[in-house]
Coordinates of C-alpha atoms and ligand atoms in Angstrom, one line a residue:
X1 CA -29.2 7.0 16.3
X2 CA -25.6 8.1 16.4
X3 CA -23.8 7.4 19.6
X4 CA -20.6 9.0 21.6
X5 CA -18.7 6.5 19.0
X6 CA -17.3 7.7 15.9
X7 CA -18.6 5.4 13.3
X8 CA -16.5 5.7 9.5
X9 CA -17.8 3.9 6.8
X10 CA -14.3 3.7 4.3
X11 CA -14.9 3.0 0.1
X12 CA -11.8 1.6 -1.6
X13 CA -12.0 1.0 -5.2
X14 CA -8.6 2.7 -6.8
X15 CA -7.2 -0.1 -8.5
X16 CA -8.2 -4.1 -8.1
X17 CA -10.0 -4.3 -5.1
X18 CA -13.4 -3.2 -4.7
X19 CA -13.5 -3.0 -1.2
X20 CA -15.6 -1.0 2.0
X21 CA -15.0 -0.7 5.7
X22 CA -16.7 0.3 9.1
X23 CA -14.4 1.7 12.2
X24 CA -15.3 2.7 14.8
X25 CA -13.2 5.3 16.5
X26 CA -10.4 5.4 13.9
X27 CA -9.2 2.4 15.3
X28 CA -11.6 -0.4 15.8
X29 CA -12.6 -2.4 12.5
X30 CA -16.4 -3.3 12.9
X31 CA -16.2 -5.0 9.2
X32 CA -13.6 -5.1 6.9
X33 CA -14.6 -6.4 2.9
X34 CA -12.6 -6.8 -0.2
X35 CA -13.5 -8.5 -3.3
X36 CA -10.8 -8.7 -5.4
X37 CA -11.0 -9.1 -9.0
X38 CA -7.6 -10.8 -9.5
X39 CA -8.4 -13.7 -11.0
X40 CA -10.0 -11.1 -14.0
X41 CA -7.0 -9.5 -14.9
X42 CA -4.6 -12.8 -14.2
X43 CA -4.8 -13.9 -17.8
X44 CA -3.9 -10.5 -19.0
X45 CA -0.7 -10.8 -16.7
X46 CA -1.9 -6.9 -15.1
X47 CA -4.6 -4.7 -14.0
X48 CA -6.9 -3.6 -17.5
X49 CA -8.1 -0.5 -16.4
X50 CA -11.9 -1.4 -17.8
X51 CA -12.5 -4.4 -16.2
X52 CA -11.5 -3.0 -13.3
X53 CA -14.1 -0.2 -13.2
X54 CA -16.6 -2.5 -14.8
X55 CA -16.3 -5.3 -11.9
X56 CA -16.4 -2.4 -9.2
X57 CA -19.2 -1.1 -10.8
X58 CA -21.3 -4.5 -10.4
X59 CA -19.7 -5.1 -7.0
X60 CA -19.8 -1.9 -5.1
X61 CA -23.2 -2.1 -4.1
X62 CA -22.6 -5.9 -2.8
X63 CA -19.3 -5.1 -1.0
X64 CA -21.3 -2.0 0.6
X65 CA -24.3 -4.1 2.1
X66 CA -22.0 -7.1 3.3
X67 CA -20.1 -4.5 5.4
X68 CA -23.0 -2.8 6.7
X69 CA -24.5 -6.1 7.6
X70 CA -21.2 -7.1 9.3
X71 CA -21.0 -3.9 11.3
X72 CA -24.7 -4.4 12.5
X73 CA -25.0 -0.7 11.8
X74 CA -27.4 1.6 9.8
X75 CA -26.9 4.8 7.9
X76 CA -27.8 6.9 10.6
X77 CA -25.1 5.5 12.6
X78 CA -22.7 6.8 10.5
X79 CA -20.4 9.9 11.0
X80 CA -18.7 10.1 7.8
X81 CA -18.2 8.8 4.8
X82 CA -14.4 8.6 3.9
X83 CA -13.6 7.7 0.0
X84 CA -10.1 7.1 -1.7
X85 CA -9.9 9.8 -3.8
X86 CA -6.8 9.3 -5.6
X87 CA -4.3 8.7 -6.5
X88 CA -5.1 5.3 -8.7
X89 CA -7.2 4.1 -12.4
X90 CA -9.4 7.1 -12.9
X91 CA -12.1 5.0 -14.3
X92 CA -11.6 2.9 -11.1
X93 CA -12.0 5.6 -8.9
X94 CA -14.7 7.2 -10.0
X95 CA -16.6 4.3 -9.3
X96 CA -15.9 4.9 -5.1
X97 CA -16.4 8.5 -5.4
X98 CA -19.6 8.3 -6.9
X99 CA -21.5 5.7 -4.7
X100 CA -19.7 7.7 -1.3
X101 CA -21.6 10.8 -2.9
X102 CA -24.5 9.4 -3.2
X103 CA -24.3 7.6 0.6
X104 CA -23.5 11.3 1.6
X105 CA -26.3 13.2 -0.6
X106 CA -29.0 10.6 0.1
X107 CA -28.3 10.4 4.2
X108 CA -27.1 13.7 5.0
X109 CA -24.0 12.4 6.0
X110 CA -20.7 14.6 6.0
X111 CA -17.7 13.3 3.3
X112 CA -13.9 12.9 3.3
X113 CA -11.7 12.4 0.7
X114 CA -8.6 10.5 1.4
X115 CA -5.3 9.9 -0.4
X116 CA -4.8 6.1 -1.0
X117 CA -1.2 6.4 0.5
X118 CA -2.1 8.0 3.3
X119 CA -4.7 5.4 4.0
X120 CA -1.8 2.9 3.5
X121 CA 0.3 4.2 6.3
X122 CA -3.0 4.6 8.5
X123 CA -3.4 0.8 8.0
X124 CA -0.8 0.9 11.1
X125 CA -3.0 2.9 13.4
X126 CA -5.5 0.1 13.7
X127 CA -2.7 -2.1 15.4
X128 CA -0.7 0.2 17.0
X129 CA -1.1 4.0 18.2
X130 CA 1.1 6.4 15.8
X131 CA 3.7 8.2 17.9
X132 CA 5.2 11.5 15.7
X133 CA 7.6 12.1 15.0
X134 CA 7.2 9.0 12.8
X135 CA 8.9 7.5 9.3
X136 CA 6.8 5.5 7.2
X137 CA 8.5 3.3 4.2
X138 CA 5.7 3.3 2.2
X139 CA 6.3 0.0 -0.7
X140 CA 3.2 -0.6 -3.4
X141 CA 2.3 -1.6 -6.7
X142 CA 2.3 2.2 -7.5
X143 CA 4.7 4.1 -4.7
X144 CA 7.8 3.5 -3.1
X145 CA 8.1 6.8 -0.6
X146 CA 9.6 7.2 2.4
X147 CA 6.9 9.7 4.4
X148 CA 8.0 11.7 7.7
X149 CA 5.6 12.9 9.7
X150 CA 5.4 15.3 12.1
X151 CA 1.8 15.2 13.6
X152 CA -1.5 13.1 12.2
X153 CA -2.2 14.2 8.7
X154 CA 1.5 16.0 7.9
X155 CA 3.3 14.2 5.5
X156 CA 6.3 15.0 4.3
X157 CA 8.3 12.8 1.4
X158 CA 11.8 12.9 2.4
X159 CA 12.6 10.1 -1.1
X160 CA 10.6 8.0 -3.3
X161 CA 11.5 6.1 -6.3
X162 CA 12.6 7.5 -9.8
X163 CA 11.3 4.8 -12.0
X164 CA 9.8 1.4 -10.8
X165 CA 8.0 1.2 -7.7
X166 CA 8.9 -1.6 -6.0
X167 CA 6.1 -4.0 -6.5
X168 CA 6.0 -2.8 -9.7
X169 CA 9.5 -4.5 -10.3
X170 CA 8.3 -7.7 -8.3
X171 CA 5.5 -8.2 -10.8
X172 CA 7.4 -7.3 -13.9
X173 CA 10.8 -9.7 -12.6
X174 CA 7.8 -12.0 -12.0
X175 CA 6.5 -12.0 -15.2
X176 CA 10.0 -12.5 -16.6
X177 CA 9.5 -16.0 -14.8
X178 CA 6.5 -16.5 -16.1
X179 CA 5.0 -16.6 -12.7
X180 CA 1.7 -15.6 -12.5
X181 CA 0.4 -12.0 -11.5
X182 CA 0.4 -10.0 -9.1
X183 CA 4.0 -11.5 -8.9
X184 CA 5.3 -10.1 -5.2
X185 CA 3.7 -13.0 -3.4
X186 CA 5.4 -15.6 -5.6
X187 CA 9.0 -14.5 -5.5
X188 CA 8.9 -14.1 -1.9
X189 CA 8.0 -17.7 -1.8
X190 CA 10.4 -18.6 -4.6
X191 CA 13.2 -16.5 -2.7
X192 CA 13.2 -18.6 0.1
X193 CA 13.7 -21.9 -1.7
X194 CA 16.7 -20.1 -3.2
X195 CA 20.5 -18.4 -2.1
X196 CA 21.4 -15.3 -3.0
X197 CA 24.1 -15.9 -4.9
X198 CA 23.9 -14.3 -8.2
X199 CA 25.5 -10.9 -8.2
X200 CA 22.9 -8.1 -8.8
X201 CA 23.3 -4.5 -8.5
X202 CA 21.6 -2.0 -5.4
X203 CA 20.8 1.8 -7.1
X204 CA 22.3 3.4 -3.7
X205 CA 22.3 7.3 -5.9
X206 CA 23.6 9.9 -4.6
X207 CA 25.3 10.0 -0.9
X208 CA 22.3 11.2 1.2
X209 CA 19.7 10.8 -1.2
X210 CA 16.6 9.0 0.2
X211 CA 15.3 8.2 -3.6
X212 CA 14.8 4.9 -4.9
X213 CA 15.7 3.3 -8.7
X214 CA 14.6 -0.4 -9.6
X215 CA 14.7 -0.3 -13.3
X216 CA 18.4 -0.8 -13.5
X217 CA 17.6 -4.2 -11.1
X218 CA 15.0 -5.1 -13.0
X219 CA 16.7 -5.0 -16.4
X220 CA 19.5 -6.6 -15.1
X221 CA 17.4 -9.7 -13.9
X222 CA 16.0 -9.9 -17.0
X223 CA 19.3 -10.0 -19.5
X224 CA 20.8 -12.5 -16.6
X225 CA 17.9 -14.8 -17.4
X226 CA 18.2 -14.1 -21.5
X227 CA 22.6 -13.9 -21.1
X228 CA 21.9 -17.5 -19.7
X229 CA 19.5 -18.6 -22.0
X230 CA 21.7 -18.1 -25.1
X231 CA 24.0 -20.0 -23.4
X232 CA 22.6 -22.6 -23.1
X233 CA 22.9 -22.7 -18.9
X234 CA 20.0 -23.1 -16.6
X235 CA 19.9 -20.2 -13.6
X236 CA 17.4 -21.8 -10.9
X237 CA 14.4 -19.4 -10.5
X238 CA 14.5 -19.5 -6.9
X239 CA 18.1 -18.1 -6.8
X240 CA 17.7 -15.4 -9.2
X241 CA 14.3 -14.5 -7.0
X242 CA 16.8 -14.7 -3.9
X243 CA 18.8 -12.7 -5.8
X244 CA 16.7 -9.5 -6.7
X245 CA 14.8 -9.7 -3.2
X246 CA 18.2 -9.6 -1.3
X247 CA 18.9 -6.7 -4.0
X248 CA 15.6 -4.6 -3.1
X249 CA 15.5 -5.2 0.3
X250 CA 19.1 -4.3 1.0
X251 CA 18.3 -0.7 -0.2
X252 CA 15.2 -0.4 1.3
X253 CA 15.9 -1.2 4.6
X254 CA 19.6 0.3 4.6
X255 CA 17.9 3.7 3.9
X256 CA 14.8 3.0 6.4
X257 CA 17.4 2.8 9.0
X258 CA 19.4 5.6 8.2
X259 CA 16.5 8.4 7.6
X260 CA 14.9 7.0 10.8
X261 CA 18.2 7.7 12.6
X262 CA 18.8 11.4 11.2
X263 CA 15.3 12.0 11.8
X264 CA 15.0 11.0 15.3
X265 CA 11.9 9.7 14.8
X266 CA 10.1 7.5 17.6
X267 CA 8.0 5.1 15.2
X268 CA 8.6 3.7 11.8
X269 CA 5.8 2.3 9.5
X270 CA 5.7 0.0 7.4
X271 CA 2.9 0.0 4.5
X272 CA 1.7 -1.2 1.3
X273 CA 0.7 -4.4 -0.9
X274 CA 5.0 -5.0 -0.7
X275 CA 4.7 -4.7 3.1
X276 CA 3.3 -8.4 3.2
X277 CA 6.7 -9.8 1.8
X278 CA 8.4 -11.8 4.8
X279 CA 12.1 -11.0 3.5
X280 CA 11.3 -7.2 4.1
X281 CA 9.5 -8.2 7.2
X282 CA 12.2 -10.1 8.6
X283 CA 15.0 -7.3 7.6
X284 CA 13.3 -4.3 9.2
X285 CA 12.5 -6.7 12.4
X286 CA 16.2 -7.2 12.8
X287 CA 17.7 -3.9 12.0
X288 CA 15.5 -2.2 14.7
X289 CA 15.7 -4.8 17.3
X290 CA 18.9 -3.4 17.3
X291 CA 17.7 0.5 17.9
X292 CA 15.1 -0.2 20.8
X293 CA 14.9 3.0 21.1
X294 CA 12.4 3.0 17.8
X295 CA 9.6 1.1 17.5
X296 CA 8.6 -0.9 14.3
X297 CA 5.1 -1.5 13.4
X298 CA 4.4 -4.0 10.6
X299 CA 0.8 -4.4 9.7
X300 CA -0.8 -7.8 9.6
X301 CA -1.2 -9.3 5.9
X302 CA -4.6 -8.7 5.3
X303 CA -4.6 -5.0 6.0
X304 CA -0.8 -4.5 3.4
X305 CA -2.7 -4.9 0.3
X306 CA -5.6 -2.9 -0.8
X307 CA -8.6 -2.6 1.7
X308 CA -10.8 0.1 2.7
X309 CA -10.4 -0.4 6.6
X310 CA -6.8 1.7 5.9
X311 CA -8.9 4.4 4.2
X312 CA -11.3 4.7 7.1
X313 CA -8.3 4.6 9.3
X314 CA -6.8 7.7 7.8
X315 CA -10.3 9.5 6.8
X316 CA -11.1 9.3 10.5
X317 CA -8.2 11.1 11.6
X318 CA -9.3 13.8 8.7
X319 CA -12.9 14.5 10.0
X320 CA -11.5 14.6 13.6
X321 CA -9.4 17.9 11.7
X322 CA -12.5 19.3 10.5
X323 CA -11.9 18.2 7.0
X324 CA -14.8 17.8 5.1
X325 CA -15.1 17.1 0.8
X326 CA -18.5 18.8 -1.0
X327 CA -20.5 16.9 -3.5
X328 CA -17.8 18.8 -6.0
X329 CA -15.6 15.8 -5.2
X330 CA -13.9 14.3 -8.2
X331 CA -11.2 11.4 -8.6
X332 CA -7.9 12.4 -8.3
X333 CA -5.5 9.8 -10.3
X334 CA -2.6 12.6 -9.6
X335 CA -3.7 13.5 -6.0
X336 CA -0.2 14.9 -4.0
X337 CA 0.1 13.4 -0.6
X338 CA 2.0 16.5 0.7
X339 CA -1.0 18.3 0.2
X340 CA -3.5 16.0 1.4
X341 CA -4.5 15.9 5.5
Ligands
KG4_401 O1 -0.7 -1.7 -2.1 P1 -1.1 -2.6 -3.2 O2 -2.1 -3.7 -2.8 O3 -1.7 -1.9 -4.4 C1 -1.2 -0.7 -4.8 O4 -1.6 0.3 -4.2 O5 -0.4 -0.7 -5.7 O6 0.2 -3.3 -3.7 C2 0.2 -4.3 -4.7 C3 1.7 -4.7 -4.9 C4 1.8 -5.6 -6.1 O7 2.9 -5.1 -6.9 C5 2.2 -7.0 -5.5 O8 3.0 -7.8 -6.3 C6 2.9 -6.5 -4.3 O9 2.2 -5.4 -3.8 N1 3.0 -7.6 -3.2 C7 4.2 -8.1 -2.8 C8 3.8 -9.1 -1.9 N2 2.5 -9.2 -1.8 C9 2.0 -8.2 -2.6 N3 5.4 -7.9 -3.2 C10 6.4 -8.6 -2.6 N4 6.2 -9.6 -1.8 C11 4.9 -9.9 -1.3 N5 4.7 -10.9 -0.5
ZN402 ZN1 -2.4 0.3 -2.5

């Protein structure tokens, strides 16, 4: 029997994580379950697109009744069904779309289709109420974006990056160091053994631009390391991992700062699997203690990386709009954020 409550249940399977969700009035996380497969893809040092579909194929339909048994709810409870629709691994996708259409079809229950960034920077929403005009660094395996928004749903890319995303040169430095993947977690940790004392260069681009470029930082990390090698001198792990986090956070928080500023924005966001890293943390905490007149919302750890309480977060905000999917709805692995909300 559905109640005065909005009741989501969120399906998250784009890349790794096979992963569903039940909030309750966009805000309130009733259950919250990821199983992630990254102990599958470890060995292969990154995400193989089949295994991933294959172990959200034979783990959707666990992850769905865990969360529905956590949220003591039942399908008629249920509002809406909010889905990650892209972008992400098609295969993976596909895997989310499909068992939210058949939740949908066989219930009767309205769907929404929700961009995975968008349920990134939603993630914030179930800590802290968004107040627009709002800036939201958005740092993943897949994106690095700074997104303004001027109202729920409006999102507006004012930069993002032109090569690497920024986790994506955190796992690829970490590989380099034959850490193991994903590597973000492990040269945060390694960074703060270390000093920053090797002399690594910050892609700044163009006065004014809001883009990002870690490619040139990532190459130069790894012929440091190989320069080194052939010489025959040891460079300690922990201060070349100081070295390229100082590097990458520098930028990103020196242009967080400044595009918050120009924009007079109230809030900024911080989101995405790179949002858990405690240098980053740390940096945006001090720079706006310093501009009280903005207010910094960090997620907590478990709801950075991948997770479908985000999507449900986002998705709920959505329905509230009037938007609804059909049974036409297809993964998206190029879906626009601009044009999604
Ligand atoms: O958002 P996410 O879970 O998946 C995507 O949508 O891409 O982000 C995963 C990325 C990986 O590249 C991972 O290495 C990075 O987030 N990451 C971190 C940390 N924890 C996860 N990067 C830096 N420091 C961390 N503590
Ligand atoms: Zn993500």
């Amino acid at each position: 029997m559905k109640t005065d409550n909005q009741i989501i249940l969120a399906i998250e399977t784009s890349c790794d994580e096979t992963a569903v969700a039940v909030i309750k009035n966009g805000k309130e996380i009733m259950a919250n379950v990821v199983a992630s497969q990254i102990e599958s893809h470890k060995r292969f040092g990154g995400v193989v697109p089949e295994i991933a579909s294959r172990h959200h194929v034979e783990q959707i339909t666990i992850v769905l009744e865990e969360a529905i048994k956590q949220a003591t709810i039942q399908y008629s409870d249920i509002n809406a069904i909010a889905v990650t629709e892209g972008p992400g691994l098609v295969g993976a996708l596909l895997v989310g779309v499909n068992a939210a259409k058949a939740i949908a079809f066989a219930h009767g229950i309205p769907l929404v289709g929700v961009h995975h960034i968008a349920g990134h920077i939603y993630a914030n929403r179930l800590i802290q109420e968004l107040s627009f005009p709002l800036l939201s660094l958005v740092v993943s395996g897949g994106h690095t974006e700074l997104v303004y928004m001027k109202e729920h749903g409006s999102f507006k890319v004012i930069g993002e990056t032109r090569d690497d995303a920024a986790g994506e040169a955190y796992d690829k430095v970490a590989r380099t160091l034959n850490l193991p993947y994903p590597g973000g977690p492990h040269i945060d940790r390694l960074a703060h053994e270390g000093s920053p004392m090797i002399d690594l260069p910050r892609a700044w681009l163009e006065e004014g631009s809001y883009d990002f470029s870690f490619s040139g930082l990532k190459s130069s990390v790894i012929n440091t390391l190989h320069n080194a090698e052939q010489r025959g001198e040891i460079i300690e792990p922990q201060n070349l991992a100081a070295s390229f986090q100082e590097s990458v956070i520098n930028v990103l928080v020196t242009k967080t700062v400044r595009a918050a500023k120009e924009y007079g924005v109230k809030q900024v966001l911080l989101a995405g699997g790179v949002a858990a890293n405690k240098g980053l943390r740390r940096a945006l905490e001090e720079s706006f203690s310093e501009l009280p007149e903005i207010e910094l919302v960090i997620p907590p750890l478990s709801l950075c990386t991948d997770n479908a309480a985000m999507i449900g977060a986002a998705g709920s905000i959505m329905f509230e709009k009037g938007i609804r999917s059909d049974y036409a709805l297809n993964a998206n692995p190029g879906l626009d954020l601009e044009m999604n909300g």
